[in-house]
mmCIF file of C-alpha atoms and ligand atoms in Angstrom:
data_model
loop_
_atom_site.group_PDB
_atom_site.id
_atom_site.type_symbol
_atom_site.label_atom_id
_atom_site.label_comp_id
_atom_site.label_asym_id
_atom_site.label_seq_id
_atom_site.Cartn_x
_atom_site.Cartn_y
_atom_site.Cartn_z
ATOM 1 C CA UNK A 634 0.000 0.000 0.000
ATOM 2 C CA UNK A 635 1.371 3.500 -1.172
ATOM 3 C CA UNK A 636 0.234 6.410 0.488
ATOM 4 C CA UNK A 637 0.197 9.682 -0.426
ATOM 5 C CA UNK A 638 2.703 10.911 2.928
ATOM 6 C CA UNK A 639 4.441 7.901 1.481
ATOM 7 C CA UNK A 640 5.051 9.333 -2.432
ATOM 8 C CA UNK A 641 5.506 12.313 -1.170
ATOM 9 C CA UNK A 642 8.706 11.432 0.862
ATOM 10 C CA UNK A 643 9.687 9.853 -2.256
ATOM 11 C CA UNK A 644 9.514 13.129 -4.612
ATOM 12 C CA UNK A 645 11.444 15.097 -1.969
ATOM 13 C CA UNK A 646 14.382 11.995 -1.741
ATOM 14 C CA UNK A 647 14.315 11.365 -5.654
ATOM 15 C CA UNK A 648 14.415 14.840 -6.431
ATOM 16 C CA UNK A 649 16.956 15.727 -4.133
ATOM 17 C CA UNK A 650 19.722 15.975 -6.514
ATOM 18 C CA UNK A 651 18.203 18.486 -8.292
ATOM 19 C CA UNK A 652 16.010 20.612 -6.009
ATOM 20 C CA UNK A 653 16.239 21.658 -2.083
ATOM 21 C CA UNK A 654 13.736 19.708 -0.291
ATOM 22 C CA UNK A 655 11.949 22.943 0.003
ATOM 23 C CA UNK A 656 10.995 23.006 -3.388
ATOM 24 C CA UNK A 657 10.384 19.153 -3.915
ATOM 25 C CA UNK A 658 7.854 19.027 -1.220
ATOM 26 C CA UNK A 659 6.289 22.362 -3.334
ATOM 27 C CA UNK A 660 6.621 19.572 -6.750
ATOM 28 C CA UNK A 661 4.930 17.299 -4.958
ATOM 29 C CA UNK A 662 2.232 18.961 -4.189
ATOM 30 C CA UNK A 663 1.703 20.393 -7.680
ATOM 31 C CA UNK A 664 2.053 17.141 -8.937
ATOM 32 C CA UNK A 665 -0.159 15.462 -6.526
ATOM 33 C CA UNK A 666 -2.768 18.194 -7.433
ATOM 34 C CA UNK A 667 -2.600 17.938 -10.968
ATOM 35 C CA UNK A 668 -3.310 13.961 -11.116
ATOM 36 C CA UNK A 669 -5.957 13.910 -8.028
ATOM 37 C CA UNK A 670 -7.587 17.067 -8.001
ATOM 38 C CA UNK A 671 -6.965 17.883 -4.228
ATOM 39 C CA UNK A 672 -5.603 21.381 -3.465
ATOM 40 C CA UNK A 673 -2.924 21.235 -0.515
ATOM 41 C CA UNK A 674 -5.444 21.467 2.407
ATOM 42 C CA UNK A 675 -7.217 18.595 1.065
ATOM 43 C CA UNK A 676 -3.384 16.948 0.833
ATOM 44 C CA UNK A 677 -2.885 17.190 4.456
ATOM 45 C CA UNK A 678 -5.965 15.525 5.632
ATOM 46 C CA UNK A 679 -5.660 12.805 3.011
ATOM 47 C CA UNK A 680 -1.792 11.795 3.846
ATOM 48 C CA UNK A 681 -2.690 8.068 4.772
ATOM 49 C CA UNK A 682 -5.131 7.725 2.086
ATOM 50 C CA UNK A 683 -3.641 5.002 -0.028
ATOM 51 C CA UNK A 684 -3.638 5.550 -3.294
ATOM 52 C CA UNK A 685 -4.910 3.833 -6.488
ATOM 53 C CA UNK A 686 -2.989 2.329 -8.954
ATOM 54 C CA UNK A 687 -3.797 4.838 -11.844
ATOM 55 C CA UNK A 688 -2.845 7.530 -9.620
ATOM 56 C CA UNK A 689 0.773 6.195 -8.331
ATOM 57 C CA UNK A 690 1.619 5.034 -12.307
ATOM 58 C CA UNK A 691 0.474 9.097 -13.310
ATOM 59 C CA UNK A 692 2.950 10.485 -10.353
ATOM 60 C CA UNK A 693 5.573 8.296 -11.388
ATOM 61 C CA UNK A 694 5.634 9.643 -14.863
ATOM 62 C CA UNK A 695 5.756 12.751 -13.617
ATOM 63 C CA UNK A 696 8.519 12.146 -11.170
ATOM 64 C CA UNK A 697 10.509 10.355 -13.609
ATOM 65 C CA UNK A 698 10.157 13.668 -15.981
ATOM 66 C CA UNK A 699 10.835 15.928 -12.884
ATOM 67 C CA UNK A 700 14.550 13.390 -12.396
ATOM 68 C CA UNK A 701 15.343 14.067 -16.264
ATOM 69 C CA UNK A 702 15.490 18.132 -15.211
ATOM 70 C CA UNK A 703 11.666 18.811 -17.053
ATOM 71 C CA UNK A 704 9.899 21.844 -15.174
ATOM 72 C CA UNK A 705 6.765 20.898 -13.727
ATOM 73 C CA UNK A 706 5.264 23.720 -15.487
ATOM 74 C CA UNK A 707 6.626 22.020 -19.165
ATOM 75 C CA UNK A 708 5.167 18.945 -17.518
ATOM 76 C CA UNK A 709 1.546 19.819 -16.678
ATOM 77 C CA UNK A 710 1.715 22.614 -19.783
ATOM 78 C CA UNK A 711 0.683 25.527 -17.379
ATOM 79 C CA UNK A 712 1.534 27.700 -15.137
ATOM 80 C CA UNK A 713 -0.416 29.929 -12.701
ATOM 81 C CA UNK A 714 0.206 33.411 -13.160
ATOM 82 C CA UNK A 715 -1.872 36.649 -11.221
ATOM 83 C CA UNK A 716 -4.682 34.319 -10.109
ATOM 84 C CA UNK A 717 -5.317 32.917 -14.219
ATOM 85 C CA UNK A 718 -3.361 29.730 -15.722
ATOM 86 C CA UNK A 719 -1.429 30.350 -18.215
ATOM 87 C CA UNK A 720 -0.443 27.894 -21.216
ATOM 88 C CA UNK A 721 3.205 27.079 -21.799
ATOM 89 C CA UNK A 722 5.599 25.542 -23.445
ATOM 90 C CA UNK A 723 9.560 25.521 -24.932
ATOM 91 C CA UNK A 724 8.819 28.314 -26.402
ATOM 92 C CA UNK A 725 7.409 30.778 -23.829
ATOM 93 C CA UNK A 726 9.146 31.955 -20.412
ATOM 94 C CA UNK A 727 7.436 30.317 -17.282
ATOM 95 C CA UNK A 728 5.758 33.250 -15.908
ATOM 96 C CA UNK A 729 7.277 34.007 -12.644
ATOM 97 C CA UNK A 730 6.272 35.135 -9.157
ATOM 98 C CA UNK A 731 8.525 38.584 -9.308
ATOM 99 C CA UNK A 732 6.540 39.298 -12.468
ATOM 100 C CA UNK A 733 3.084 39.438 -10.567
ATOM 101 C CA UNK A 734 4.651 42.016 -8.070
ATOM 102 C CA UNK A 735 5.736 44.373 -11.792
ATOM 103 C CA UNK A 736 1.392 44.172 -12.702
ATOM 104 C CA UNK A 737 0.490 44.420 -8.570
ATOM 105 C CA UNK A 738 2.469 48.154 -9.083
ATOM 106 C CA UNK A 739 0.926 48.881 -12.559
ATOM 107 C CA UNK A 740 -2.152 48.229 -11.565
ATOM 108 C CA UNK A 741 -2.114 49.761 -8.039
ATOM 109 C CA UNK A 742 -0.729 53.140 -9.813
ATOM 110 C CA UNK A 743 -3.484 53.387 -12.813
ATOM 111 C CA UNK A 744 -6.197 52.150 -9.891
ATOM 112 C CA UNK A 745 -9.798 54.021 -11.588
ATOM 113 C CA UNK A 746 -8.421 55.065 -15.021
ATOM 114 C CA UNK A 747 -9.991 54.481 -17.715
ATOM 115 C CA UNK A 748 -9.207 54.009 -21.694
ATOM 116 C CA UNK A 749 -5.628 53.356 -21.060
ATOM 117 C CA UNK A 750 -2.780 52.344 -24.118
ATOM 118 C CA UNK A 751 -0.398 49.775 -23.143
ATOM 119 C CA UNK A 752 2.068 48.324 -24.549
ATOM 120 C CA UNK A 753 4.044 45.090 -23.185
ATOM 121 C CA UNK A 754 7.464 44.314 -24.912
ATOM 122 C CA UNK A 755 8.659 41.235 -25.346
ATOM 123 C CA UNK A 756 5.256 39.027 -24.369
ATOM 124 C CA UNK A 757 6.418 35.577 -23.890
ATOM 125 C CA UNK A 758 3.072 33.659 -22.729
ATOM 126 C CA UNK A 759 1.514 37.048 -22.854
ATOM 127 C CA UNK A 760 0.962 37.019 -18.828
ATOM 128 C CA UNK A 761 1.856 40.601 -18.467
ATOM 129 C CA UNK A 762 -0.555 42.106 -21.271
ATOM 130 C CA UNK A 763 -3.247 40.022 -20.296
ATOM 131 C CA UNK A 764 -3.472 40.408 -16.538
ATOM 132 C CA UNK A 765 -3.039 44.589 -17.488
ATOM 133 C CA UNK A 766 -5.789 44.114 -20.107
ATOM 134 C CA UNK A 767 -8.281 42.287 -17.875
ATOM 135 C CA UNK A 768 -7.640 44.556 -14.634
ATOM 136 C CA UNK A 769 -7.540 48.391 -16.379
ATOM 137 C CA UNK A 770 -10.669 49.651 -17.586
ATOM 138 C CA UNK A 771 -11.405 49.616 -20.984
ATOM 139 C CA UNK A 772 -7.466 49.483 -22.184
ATOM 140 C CA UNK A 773 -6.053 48.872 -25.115
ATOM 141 C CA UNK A 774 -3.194 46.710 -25.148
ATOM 142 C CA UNK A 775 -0.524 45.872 -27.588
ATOM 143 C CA UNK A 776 1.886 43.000 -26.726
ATOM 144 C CA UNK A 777 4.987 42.124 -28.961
ATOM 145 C CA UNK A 778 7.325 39.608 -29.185
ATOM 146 C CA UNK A 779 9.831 38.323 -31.727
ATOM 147 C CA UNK A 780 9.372 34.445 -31.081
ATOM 148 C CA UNK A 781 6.255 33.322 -33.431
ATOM 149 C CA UNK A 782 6.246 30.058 -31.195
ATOM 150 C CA UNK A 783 6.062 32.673 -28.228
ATOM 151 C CA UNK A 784 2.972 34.949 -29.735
ATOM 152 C CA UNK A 785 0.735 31.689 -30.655
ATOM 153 C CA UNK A 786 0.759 30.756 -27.494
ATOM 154 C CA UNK A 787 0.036 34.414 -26.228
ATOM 155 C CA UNK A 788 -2.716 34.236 -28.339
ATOM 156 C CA UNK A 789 -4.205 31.025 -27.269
ATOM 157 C CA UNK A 790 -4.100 32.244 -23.655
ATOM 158 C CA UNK A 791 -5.807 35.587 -24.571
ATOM 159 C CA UNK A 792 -8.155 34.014 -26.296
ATOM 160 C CA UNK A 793 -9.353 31.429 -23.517
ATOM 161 C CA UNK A 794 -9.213 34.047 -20.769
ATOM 162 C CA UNK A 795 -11.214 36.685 -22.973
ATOM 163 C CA UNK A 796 -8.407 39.178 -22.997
ATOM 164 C CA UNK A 797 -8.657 41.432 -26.582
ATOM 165 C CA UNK A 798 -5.004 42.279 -27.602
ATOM 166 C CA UNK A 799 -3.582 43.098 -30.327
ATOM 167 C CA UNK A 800 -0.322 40.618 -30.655
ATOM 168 C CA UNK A 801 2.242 41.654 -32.991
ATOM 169 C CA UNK A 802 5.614 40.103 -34.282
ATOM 170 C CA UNK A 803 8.347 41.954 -33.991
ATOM 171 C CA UNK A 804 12.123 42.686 -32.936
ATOM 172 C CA UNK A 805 11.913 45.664 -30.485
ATOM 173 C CA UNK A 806 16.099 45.972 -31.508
ATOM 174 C CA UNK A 807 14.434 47.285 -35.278
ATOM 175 C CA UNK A 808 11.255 49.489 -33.541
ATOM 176 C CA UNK A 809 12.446 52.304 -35.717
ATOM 177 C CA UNK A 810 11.278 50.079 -38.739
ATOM 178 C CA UNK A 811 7.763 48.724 -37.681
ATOM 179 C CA UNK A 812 6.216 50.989 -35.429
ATOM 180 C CA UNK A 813 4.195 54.021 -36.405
ATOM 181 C CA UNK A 814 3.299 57.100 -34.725
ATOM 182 C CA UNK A 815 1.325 56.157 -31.822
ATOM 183 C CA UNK A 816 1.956 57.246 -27.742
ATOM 184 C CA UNK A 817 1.438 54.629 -24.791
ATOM 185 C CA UNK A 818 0.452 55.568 -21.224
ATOM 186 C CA UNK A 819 2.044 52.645 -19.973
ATOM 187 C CA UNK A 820 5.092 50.765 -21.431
ATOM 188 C CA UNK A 821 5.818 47.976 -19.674
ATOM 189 C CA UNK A 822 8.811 45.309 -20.661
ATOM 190 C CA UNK A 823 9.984 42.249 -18.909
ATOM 191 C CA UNK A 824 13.022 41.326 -21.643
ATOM 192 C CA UNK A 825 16.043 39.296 -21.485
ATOM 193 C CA UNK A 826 18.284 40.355 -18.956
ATOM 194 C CA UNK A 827 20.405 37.573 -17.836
ATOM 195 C CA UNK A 828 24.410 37.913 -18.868
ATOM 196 C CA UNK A 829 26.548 34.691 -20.159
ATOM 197 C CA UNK A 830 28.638 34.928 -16.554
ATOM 198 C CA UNK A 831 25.481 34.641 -14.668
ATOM 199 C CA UNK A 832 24.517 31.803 -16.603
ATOM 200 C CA UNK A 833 27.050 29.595 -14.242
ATOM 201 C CA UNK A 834 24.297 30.229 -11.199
ATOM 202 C CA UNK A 835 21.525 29.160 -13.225
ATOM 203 C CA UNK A 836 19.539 25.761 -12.819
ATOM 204 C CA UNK A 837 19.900 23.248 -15.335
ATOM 205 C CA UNK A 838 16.594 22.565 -15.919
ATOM 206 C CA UNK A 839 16.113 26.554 -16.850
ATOM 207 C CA UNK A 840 19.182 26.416 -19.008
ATOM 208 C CA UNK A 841 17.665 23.159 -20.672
ATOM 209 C CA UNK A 842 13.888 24.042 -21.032
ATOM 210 C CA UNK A 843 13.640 27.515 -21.172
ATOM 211 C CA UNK A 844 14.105 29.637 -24.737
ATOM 212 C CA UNK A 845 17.572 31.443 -24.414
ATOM 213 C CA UNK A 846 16.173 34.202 -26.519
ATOM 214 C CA UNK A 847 13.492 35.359 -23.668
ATOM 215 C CA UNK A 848 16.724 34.691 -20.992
ATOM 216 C CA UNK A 849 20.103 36.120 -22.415
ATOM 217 C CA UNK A 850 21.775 38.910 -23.048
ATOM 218 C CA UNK A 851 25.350 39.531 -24.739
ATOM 219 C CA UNK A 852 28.035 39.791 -21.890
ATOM 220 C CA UNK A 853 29.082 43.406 -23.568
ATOM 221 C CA UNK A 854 25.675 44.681 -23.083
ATOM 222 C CA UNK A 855 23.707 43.420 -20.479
ATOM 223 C CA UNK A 856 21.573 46.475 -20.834
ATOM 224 C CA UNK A 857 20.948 46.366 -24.828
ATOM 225 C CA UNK A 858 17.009 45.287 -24.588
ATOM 226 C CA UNK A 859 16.866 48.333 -21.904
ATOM 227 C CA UNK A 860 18.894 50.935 -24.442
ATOM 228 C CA UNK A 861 16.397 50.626 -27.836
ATOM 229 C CA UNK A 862 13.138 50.374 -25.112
ATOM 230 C CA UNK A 863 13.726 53.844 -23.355
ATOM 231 C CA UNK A 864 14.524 54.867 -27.406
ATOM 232 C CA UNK A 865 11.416 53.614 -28.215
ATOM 233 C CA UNK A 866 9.649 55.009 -25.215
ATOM 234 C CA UNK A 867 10.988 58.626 -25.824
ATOM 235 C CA UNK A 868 9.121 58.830 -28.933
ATOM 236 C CA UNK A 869 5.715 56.806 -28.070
ATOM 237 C CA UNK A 870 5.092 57.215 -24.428
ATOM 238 C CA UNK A 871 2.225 59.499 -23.689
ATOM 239 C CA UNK A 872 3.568 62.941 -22.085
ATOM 240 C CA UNK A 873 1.894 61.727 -18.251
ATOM 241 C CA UNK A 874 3.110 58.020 -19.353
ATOM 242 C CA UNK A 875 5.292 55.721 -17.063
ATOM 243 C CA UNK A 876 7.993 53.519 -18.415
ATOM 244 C CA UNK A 877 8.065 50.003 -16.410
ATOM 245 C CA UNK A 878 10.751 47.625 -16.115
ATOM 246 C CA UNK A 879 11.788 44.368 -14.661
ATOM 247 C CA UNK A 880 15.460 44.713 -13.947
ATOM 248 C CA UNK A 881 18.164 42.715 -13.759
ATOM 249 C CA UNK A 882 19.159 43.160 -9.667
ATOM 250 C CA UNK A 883 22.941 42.757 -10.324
ATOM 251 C CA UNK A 884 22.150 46.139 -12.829
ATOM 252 C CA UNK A 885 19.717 48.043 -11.192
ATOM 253 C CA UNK A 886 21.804 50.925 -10.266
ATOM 254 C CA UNK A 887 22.964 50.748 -13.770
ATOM 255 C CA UNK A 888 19.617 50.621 -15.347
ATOM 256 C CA UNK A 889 18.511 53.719 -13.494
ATOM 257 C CA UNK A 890 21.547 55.712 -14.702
ATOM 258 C CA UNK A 891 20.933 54.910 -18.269
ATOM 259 C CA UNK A 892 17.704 55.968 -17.894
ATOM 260 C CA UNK A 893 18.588 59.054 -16.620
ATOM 261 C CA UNK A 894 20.942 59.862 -19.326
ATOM 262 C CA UNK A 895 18.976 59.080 -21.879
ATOM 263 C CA UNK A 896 16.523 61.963 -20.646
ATOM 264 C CA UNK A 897 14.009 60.616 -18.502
ATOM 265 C CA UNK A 898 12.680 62.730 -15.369
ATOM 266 C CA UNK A 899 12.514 60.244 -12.686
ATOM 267 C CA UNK A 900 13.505 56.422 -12.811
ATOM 268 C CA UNK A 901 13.087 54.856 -9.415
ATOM 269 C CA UNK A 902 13.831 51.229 -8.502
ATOM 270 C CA UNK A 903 11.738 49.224 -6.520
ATOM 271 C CA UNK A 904 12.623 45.716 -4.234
ATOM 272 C CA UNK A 905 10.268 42.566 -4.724
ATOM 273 C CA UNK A 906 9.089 40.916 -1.500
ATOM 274 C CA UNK A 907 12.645 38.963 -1.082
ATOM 275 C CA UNK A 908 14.034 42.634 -0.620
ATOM 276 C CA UNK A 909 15.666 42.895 -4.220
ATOM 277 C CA UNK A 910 15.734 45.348 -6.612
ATOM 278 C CA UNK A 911 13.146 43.930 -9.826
ATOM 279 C CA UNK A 912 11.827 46.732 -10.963
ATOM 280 C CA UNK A 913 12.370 50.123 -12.359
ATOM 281 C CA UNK A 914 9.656 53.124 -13.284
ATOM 282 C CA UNK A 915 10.549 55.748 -15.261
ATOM 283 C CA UNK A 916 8.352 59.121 -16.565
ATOM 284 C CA UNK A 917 9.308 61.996 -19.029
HETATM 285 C C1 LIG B 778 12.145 37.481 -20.024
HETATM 286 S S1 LIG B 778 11.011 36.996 -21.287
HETATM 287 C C2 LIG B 778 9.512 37.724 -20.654
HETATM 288 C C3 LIG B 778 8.259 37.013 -21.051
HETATM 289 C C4 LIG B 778 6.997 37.528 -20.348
HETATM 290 N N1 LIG B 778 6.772 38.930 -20.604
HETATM 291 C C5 LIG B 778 7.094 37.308 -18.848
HETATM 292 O O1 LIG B 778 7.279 38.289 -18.115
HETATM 293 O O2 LIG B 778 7.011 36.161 -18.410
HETATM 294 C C6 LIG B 778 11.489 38.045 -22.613
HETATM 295 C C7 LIG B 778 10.657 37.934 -23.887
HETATM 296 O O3 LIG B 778 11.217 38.831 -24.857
HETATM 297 C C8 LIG B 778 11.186 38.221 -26.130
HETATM 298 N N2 LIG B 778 12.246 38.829 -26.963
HETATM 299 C C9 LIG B 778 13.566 38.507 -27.007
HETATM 300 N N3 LIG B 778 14.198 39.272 -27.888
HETATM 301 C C10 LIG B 778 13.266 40.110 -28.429
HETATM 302 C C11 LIG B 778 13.310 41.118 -29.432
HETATM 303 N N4 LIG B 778 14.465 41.434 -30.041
HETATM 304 N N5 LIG B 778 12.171 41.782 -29.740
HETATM 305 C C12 LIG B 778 11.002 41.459 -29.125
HETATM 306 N N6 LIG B 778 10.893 40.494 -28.177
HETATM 307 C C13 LIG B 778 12.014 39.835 -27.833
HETATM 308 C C14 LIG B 778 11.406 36.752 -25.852
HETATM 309 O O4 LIG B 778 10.938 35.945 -26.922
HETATM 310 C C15 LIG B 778 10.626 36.574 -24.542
HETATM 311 O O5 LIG B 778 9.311 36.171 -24.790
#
């Protein structure tokens, strides 16, 4: 008889090369969610339910997967992302949890406008245009990215959680050549930030599954993606428009200064809840 305290002790030893038990016992859970259905409370009253057959050969597979360095996210094909799931796959970023705290301050600072124009750089699975889109009132949002595989899968999730954008293809690094005249009130970007040296510090199974192109930057100019955005925000932000960023925390100080030299009023960094700098807001 397996129970489910039982396969849960054996994700966290099994998966111990490759996560802290910390975060195995959290891949358990999802896992053990996915293939029964019961949400974590429901988990801990159930822990010496023994479980069926079907069940323990479905958490197998998936712990097997999990061993070979697959995110669980890759796994399952989602990913939960400002209270909405959001479809993924090789070709899209996994949304992360930092990213939620970049909307929480859009949102918080456009609380009660109305007819907004966004614009969200650099998409991925399209979780920052659409949580923007269905929060502000009556916005219009553009969201670009330059992976195709990236943008169809934006456009599935927009289109099963009712979100209207308008999804373009494009390189931001040629903006000068495909955008037209229009402003923005709020320009937000999440791009690639991550240098070749920091690389080293990164988990295999992000350096495996995730698209380099939404990840890396050249090791000359770990700033390059932040460079042509102001550009391009210079010319189509909206006079009382804000300029957000997720930073790279290594560069914030960095990222700020640019900004500032390339004519922008204010720029202000801001710490996620771990206490590190993530994100940067700048105005004209
Ligand atoms: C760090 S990911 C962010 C994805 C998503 N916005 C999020 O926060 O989860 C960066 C995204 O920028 C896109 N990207 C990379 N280079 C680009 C370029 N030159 N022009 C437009 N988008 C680009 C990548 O395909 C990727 O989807």
């Amino acid at each position: 008889m397996v129970t489910l305290l039982k396969i849960r002790q054996e994700f966290v030893e099994k998966l111990g090369e490759i996560y802290d038990p910390e975060e195995a016992k959290t891949l358990s859970q999802i896992a053990v969610e996915a293939v029964t259905g019961w949400n974590r409370m429901q988990q801990n009253i159930q822990l010496q339910t023994a479980l069926d057959k079907e069940v323990l050969n479905a958490l197998y597979d998936i712990l097997q997967t999990l061993q070979a360095g697959k995110p669980i996210q890759h796994i399952l094909g989602h990913a939960p992302f400002y209270n909405m799931d959001f479809k993924v796959n090789q070709h899209t970023l996994i949304p992360r949890p930092e990213t939620e705290e970049l909307v929480e301050m859009i949102l918080a600072d456009h609380e009660g406008q109305k007819n907004l124009k966004v614009v969200d750089i650099g998409t991925g699975t399209g979780c920052i245009a659409i949580s923007l889109q269905k929060h502000l009132s009556n916005a219009t949002t553009t969201a670009l990215d330059v992976s195709s595989g990236a943008l169809e899968i934006a456009r599935e999730n927009a289109q099963r959680l009712e979100a209207k954008i308008d999804f373009r293809c494009l390189d931001i690094l040629e903006w000068e050549l495909s955008f037209g005249e229009g402003k923005f009130d709020i320009i937000v970007s999440n791009p690639p930030y991550i240098t070749q040296s920091e690389m080293r510090d990164m988990h295999q199974n992000v350096l495996q599954h995730e698209p380099h192109t939404a990840l890396f930057v050249p090791e000359e100019a770990p700033l390059l993606f932040y460079d042509y955005i102001a550009d391009f925000a210079l010319s189509h932000l909206a006079p009382d428009g804000t300029l957000y960023f997720e930073i790279n925390q290594y560069l914030a100080e960095e990222t700020k200064a640019l900004m500032l030299k390339k004519g922008f009023s204010t720029a202000e960094i801001y710490s996620d809840i771990n206490n590190v700098p993530r994100m940067l807001k700048a105005a004209l």
